[in-house]
mmCIF file of C-alpha atoms in Angstrom:
data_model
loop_
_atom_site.group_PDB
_atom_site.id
_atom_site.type_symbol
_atom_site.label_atom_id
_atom_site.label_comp_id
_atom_site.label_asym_id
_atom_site.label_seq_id
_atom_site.Cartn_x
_atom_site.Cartn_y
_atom_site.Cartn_z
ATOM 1 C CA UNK A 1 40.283 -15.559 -14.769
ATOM 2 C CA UNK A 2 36.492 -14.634 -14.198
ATOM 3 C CA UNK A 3 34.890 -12.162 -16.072
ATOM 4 C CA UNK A 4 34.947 -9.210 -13.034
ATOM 5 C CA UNK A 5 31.558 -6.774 -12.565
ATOM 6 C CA UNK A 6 31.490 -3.734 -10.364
ATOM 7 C CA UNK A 7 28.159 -3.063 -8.604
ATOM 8 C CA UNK A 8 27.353 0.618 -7.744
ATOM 9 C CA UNK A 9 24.775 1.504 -5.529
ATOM 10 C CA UNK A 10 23.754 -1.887 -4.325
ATOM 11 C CA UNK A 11 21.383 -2.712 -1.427
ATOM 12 C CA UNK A 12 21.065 -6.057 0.175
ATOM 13 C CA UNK A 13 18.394 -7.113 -2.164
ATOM 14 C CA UNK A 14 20.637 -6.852 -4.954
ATOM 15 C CA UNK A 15 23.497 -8.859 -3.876
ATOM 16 C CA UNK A 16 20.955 -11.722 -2.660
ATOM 17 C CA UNK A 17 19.179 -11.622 -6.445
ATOM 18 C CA UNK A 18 22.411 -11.404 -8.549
ATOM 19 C CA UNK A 19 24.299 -13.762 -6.245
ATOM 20 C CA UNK A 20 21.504 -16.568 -6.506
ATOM 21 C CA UNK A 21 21.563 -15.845 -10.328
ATOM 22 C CA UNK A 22 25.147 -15.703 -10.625
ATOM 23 C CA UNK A 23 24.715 -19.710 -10.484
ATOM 24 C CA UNK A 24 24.360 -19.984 -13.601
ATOM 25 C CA UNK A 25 26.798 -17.509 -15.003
ATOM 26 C CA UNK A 26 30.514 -17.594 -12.632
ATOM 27 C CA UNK A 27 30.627 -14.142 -12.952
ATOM 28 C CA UNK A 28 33.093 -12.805 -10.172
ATOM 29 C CA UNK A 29 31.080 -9.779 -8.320
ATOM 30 C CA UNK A 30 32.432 -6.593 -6.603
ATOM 31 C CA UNK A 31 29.762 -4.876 -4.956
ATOM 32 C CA UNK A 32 29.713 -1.002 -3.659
ATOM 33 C CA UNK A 33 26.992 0.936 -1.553
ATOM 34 C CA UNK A 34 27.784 3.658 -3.017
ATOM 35 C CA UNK A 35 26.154 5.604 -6.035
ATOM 36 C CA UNK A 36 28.588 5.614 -9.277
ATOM 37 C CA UNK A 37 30.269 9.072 -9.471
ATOM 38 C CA UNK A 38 33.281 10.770 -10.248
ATOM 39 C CA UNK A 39 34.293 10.705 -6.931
ATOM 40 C CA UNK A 40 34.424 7.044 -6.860
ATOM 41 C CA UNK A 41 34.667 6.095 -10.632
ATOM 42 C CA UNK A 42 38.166 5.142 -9.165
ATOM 43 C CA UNK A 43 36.295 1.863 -8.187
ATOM 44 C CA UNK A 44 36.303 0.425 -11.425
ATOM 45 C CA UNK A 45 40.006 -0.037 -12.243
ATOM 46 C CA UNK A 46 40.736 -3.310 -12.841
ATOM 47 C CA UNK A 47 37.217 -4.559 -13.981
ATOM 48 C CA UNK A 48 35.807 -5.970 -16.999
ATOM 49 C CA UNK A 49 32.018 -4.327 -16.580
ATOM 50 C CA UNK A 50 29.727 -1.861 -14.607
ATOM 51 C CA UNK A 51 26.369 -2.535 -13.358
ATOM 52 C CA UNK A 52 24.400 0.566 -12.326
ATOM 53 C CA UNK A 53 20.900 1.137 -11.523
ATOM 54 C CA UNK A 54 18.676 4.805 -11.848
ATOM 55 C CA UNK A 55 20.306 6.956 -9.417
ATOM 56 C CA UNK A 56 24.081 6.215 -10.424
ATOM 57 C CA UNK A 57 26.093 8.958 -12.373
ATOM 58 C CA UNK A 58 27.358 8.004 -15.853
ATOM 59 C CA UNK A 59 27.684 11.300 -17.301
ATOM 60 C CA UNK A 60 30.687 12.340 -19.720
ATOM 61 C CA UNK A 61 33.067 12.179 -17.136
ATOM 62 C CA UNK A 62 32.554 9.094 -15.144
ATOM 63 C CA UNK A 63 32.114 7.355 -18.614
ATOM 64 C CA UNK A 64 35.599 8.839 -19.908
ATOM 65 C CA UNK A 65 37.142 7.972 -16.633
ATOM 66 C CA UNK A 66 35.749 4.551 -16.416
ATOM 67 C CA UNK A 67 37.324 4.044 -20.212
ATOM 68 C CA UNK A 68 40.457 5.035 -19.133
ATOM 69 C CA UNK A 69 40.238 2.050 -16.095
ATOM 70 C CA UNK A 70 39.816 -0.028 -19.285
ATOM 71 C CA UNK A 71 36.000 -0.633 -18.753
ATOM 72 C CA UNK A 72 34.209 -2.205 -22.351
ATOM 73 C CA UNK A 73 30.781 -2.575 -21.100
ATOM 74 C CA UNK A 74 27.833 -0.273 -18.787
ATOM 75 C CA UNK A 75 25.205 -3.150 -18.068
ATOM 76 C CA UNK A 76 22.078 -0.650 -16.320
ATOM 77 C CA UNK A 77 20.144 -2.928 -14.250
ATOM 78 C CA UNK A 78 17.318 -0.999 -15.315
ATOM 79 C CA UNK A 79 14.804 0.253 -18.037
ATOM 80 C CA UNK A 80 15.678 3.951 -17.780
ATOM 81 C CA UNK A 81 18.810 5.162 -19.463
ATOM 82 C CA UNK A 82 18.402 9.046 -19.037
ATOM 83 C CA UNK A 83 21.144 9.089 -16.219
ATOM 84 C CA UNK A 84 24.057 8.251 -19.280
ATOM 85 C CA UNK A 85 25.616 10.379 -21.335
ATOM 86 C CA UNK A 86 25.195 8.172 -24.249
ATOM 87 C CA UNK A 87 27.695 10.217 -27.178
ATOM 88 C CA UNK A 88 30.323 10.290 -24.586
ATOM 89 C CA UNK A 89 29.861 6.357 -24.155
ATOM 90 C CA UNK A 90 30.117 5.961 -28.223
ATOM 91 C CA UNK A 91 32.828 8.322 -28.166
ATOM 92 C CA UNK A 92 34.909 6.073 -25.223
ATOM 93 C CA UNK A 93 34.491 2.922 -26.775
ATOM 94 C CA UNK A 94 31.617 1.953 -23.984
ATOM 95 C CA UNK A 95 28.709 -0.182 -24.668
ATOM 96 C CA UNK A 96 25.634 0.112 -22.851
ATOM 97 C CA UNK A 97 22.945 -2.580 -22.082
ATOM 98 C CA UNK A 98 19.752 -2.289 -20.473
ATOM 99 C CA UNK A 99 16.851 -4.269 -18.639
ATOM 100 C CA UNK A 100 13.664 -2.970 -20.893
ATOM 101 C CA UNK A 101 11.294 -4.888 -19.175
ATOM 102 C CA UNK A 102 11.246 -6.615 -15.429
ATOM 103 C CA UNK A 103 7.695 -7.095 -14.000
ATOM 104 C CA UNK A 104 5.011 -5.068 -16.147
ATOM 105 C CA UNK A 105 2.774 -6.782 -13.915
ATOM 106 C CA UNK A 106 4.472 -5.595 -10.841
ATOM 107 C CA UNK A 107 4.028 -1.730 -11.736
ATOM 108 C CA UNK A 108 0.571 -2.355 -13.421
ATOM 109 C CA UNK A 109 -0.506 -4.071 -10.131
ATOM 110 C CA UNK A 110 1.389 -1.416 -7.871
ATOM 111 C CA UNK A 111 -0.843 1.057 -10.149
ATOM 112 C CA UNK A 112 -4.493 -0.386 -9.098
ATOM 113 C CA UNK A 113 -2.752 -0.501 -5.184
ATOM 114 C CA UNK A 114 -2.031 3.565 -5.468
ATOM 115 C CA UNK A 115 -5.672 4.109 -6.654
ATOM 116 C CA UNK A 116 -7.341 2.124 -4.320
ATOM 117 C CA UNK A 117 -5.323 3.398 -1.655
ATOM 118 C CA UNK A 118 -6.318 7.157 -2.417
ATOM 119 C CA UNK A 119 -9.864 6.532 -3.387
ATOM 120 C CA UNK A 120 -10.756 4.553 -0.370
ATOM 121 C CA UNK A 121 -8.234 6.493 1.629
ATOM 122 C CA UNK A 122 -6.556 3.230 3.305
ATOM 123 C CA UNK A 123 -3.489 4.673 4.291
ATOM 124 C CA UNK A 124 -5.558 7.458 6.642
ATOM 125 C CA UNK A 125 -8.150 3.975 8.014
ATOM 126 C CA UNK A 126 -5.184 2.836 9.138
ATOM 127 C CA UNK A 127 -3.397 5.105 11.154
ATOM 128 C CA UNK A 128 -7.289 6.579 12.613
ATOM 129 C CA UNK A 129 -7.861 2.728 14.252
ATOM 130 C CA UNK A 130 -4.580 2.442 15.358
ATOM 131 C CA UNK A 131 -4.709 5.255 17.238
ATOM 132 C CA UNK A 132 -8.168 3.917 18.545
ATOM 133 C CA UNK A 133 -10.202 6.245 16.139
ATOM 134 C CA UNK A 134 -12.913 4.104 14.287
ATOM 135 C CA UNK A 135 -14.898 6.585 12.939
ATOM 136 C CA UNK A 136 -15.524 7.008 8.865
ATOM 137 C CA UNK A 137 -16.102 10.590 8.253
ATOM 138 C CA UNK A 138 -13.478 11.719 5.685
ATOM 139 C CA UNK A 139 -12.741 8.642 4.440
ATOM 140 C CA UNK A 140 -16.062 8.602 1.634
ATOM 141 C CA UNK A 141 -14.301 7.023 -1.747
ATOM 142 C CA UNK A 142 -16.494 6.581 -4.688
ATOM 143 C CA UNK A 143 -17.144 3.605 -6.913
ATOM 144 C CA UNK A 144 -14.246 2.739 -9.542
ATOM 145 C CA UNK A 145 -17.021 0.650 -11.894
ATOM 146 C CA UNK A 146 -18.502 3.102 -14.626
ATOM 147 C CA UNK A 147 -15.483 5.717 -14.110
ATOM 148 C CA UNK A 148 -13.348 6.678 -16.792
ATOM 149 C CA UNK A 149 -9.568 6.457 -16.572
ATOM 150 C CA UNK A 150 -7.384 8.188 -18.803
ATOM 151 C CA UNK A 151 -3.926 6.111 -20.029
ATOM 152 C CA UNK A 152 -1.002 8.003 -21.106
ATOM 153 C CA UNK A 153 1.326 5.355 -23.026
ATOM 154 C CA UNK A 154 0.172 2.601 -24.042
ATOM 155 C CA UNK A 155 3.610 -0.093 -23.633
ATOM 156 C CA UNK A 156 3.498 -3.568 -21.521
ATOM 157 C CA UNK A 157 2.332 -2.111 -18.307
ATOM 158 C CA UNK A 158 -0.328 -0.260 -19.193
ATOM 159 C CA UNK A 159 -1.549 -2.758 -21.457
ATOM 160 C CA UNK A 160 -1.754 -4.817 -18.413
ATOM 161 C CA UNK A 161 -3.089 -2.353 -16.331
ATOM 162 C CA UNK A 162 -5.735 -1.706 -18.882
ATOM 163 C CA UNK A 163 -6.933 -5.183 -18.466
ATOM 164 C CA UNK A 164 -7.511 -5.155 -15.090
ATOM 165 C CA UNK A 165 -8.832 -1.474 -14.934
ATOM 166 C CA UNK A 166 -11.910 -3.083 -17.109
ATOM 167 C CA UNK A 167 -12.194 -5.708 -15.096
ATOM 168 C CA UNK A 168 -13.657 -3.099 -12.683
ATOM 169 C CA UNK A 169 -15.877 -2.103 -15.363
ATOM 170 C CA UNK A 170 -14.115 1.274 -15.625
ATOM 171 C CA UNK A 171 -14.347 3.500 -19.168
ATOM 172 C CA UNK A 172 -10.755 3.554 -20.478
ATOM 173 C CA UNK A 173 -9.271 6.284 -22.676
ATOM 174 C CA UNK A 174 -5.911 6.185 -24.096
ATOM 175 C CA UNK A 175 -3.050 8.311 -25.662
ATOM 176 C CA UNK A 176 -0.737 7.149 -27.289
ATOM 177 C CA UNK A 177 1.844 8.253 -30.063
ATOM 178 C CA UNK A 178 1.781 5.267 -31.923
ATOM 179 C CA UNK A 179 -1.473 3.757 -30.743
ATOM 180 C CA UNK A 180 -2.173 -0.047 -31.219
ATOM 181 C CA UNK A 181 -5.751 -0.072 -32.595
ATOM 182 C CA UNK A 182 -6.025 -4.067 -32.414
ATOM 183 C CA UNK A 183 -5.198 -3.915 -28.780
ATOM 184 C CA UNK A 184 -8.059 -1.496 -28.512
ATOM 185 C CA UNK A 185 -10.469 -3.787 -30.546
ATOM 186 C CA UNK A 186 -10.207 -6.440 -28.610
ATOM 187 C CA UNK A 187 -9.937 -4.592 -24.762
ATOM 188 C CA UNK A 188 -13.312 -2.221 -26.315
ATOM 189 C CA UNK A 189 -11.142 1.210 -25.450
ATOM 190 C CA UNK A 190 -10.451 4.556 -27.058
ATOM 191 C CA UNK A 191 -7.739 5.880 -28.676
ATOM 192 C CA UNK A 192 -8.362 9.875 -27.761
ATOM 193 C CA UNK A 193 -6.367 13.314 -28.095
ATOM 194 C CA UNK A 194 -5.208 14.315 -24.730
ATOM 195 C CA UNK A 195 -6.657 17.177 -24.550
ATOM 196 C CA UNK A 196 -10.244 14.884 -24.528
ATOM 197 C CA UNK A 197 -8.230 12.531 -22.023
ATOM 198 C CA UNK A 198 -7.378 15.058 -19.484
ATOM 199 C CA UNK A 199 -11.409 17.125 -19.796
ATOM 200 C CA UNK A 200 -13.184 13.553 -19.659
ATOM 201 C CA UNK A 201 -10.882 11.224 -16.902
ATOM 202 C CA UNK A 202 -12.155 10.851 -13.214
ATOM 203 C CA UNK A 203 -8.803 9.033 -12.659
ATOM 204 C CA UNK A 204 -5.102 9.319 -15.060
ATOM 205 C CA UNK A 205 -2.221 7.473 -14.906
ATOM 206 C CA UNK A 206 1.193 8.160 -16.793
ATOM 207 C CA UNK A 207 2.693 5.182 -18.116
ATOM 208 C CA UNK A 208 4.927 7.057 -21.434
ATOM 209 C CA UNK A 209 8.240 7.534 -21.660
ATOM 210 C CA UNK A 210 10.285 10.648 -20.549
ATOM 211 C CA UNK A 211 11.825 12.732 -23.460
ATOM 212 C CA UNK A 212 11.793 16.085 -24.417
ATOM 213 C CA UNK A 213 8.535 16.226 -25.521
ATOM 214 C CA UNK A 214 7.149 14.715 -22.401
ATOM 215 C CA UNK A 215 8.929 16.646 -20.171
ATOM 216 C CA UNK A 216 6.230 18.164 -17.491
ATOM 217 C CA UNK A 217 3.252 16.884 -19.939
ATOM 218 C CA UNK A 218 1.505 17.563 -16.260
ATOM 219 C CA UNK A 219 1.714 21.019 -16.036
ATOM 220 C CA UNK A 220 -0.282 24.054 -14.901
ATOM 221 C CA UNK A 221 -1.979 23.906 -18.841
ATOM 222 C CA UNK A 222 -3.071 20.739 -18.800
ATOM 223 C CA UNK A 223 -4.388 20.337 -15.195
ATOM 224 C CA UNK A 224 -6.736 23.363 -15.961
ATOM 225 C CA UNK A 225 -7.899 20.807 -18.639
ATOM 226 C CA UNK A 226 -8.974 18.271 -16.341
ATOM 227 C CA UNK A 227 -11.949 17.262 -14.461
ATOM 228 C CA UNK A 228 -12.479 19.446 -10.562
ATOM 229 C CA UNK A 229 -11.409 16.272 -8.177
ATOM 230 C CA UNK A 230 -9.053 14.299 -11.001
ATOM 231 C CA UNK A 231 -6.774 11.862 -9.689
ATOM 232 C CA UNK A 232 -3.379 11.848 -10.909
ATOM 233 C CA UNK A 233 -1.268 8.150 -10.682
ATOM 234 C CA UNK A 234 2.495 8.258 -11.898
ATOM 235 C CA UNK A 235 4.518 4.886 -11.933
ATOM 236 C CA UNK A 236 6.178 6.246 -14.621
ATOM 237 C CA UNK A 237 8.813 9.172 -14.629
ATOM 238 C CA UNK A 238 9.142 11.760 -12.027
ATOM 239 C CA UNK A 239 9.817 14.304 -14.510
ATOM 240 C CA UNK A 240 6.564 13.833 -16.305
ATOM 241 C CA UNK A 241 5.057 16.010 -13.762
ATOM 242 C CA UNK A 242 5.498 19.704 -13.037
ATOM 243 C CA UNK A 243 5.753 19.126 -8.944
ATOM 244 C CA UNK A 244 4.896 22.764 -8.196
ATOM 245 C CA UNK A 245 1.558 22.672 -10.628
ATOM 246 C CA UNK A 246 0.760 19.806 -9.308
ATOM 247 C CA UNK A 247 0.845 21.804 -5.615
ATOM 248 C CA UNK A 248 -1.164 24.530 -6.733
ATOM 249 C CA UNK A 249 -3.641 21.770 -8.280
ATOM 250 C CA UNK A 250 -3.635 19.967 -5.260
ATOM 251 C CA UNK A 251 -4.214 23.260 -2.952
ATOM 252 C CA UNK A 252 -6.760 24.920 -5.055
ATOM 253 C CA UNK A 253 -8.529 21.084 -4.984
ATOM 254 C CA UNK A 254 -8.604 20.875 -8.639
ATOM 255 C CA UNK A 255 -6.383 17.818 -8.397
ATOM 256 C CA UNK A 256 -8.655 15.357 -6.087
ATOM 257 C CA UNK A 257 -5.311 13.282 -4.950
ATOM 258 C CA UNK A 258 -2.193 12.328 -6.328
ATOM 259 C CA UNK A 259 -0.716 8.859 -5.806
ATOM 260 C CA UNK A 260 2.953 8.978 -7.246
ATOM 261 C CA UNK A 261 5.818 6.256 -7.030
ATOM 262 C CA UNK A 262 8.579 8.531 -8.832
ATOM 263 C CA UNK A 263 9.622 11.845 -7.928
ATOM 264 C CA UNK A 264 11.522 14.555 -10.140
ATOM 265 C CA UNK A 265 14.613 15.366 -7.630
ATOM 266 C CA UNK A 266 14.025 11.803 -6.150
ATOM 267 C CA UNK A 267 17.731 10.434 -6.233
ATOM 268 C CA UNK A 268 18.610 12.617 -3.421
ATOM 269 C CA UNK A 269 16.532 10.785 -1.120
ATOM 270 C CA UNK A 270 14.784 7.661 -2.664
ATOM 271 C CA UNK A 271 16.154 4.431 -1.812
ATOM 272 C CA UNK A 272 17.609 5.582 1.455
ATOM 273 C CA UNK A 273 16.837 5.995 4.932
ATOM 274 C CA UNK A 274 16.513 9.559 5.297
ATOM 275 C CA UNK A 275 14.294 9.299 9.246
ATOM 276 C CA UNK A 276 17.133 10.837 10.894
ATOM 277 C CA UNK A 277 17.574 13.856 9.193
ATOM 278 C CA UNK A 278 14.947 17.112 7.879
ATOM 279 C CA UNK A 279 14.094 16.719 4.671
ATOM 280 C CA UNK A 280 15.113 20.006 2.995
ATOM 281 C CA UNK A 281 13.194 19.528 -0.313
ATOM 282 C CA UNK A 282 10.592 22.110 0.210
ATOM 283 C CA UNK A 283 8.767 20.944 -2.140
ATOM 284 C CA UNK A 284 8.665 17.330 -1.646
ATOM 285 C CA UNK A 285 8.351 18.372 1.997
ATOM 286 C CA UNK A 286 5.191 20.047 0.712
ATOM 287 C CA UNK A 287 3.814 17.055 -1.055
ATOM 288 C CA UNK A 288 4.681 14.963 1.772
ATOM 289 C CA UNK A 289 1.739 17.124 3.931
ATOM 290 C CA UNK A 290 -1.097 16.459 1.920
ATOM 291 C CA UNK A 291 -3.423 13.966 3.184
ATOM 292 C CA UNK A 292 -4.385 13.172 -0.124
ATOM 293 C CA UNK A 293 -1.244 12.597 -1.697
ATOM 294 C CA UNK A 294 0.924 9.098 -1.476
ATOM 295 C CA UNK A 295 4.396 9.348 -2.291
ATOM 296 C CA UNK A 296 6.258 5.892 -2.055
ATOM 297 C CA UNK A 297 10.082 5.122 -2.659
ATOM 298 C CA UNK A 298 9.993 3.938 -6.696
ATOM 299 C CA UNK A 299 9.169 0.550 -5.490
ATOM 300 C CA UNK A 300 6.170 -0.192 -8.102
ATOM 301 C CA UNK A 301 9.070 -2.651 -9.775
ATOM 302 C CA UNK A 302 10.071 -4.458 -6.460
ATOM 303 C CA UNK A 303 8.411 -7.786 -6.232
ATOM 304 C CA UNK A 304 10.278 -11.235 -6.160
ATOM 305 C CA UNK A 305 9.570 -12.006 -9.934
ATOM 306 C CA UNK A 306 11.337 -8.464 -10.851
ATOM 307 C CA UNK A 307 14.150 -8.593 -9.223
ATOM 308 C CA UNK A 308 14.660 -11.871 -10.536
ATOM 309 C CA UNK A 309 14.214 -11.042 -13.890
ATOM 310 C CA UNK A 310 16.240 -7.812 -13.695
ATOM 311 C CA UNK A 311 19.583 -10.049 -12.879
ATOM 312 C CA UNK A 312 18.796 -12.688 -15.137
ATOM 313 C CA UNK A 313 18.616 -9.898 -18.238
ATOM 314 C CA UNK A 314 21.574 -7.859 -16.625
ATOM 315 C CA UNK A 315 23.868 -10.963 -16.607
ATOM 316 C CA UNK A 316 22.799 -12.140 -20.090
ATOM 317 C CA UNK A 317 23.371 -8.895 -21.440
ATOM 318 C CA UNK A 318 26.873 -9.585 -20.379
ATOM 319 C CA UNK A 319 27.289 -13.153 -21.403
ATOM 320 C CA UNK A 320 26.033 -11.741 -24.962
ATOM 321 C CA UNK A 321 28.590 -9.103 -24.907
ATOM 322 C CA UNK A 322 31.457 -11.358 -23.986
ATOM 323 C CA UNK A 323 30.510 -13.592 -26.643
ATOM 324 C CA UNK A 324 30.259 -11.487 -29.058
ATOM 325 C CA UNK A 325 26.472 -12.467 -29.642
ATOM 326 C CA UNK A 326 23.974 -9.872 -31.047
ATOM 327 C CA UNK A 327 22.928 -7.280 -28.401
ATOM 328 C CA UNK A 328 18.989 -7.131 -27.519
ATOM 329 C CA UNK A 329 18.939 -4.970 -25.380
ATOM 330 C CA UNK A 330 21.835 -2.167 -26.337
ATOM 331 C CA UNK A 331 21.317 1.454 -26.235
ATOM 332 C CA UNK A 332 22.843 3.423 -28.821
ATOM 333 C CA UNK A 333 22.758 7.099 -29.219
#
């Protein structure tokens, strides 16, 4: 009998990636449109695994329900884990298996695309000539060669995105916990405090991880830190941003323009259609109005070679498992 995986929260996209993967594997497939949630945990009776992906609930009591369906395994088809309650997995007997890495190249390049966008105010070019205007006041950007960017993290994608930030001759400073000083030797960039990244960056761009202590790192302190006019890129974690600082940043034009991918409150409405209906998030209703703002759908991941990649690790996380083989990618507590 095949080894039996139920899908939450799938789109199209998914079933068309893990189906052409599948190939290779014979894994039988159950997919469900659906977010994972107790409401639904009912679902996953009478299957081996479940594959989730950011906006799925696997809190204490999905997980403790899905253990009692006789569930063994949580493969997230994703890098982020923050949306499982990981003691309550130990405690049920449930392992959990990630995707660490997809595309860095996708969100590095997806990066670059959100600055250039802003700073030469594309998105704005494009709706004035379709509408038959053709003229180019507001839309002055400024040269990205000789500007200083300010990383936050310093993992695979912004390692990449470092690379091709100097290939625009920009200045690069970088924070990082545990930074990698021959990385830095051999791109020629700085290892700095952040308080020096945030008073010294024309453009910064969060690419850390979200834990406690990075919770709202962009907050009413540290904006008052930065340069008047700063742009602010995040790719990373919606919560690494205070959204309301941001605002007043943004309204009192110390924050230049804002170009972010992720939201904090973003799995009420990302992924979704949402055109028929008011969007009652004041405040992303409020970002949404700014003309020098870009909010996109947490889509910096979704290129062909990322999607592929993210069912390839997902299902050999779960050959592994059945197998009994060591477990790369397994998050523990």
């Amino acid at each position: 009998m095949a080894y039996t995986i139920a899908f939450f929260g799938t789109k199209p996209y998914d079933e068309a990636s893990f189906n052409d993967k599948n190939k290779e594997f014979g894994f039988e497939f159950r997919y469900y449109k659906g977010h994972l949630n107790k409401n639904n945990v009912l679902l996953t009776q009478g299957v081996d695994a479940v594959c989730i992906f950011v906006n799925d609930t696997a809190d204490a009591e999905v997980i403790n329900a899905m253990a009692a369906n006789g569930v063994k395994l949580l493969a997230l088809r994703c890098a982020g884990f923050n949306n499982v309650d990981l003691n309550a997995a130990a405690n049920a007997g449930i392992t959990v298996v990630r995707v660490p890495a997809y595309s860095p190249y996708a969100v590095a390049e997806y990066t670059v695309a959100l600055m250039l966008s802003l700073n030469r105010k594309i998105p704005r070019a494009s709706w004035r000539t379709k509408d038959g205007n053709f003229s180019l006041h507001g839309l002055m950007g400024f040269d990205m060669h000789g500007k200083t960017v300010g990383i936050i993290g310093t993992g695979k994608i912004a390692k990449i995105l470092i690379h091709i930030l100097k290939g625009f001759g920009m200045n690069v400073l970088a924070y990082d916990l545990y930074p990698d000083y021959n990385f830095a030797r051999e791109e020629q960039i700085v290892y700095t405090s952040l308080d020096e990244l945030y008073h010294s960056s024309d453009i910064i761009s969060l690419h850390c991880p979200l834990t406690e202590a990075t919770k709202y790192l962009i907050n009413d302190y540290s904006i008052s830190k930065m340069k008047d006019g700063v742009m602010i890129i995040n790719t990373g974690r919606g919560q690494l941003i205070h959204t309301n600082a941001l605002i007043e940043g943004l309204k009192n034009k110390k924050i230049g323009s804002a170009g972010l991918d992720v939201y904090e409150e973003e799995s009420e409405y990302f992924y979704e259609d949402q055109s028929d209906r008011i969007i009652d998030d004041d405040v992303l209703a409020r970002l949404l109005s700014f003309n020098n703002v870009i909010v996109t759908s947490h889509q910096a991941f979704f290129t062909r070679e990322a999607m592929g990649n993210i069912a390839v690790t997902t299902l050999q996380n779960i050959k592994d498992f059945i197998n009994h083989k060591p477990l790369l990618n397994e998050v523990k507590r």
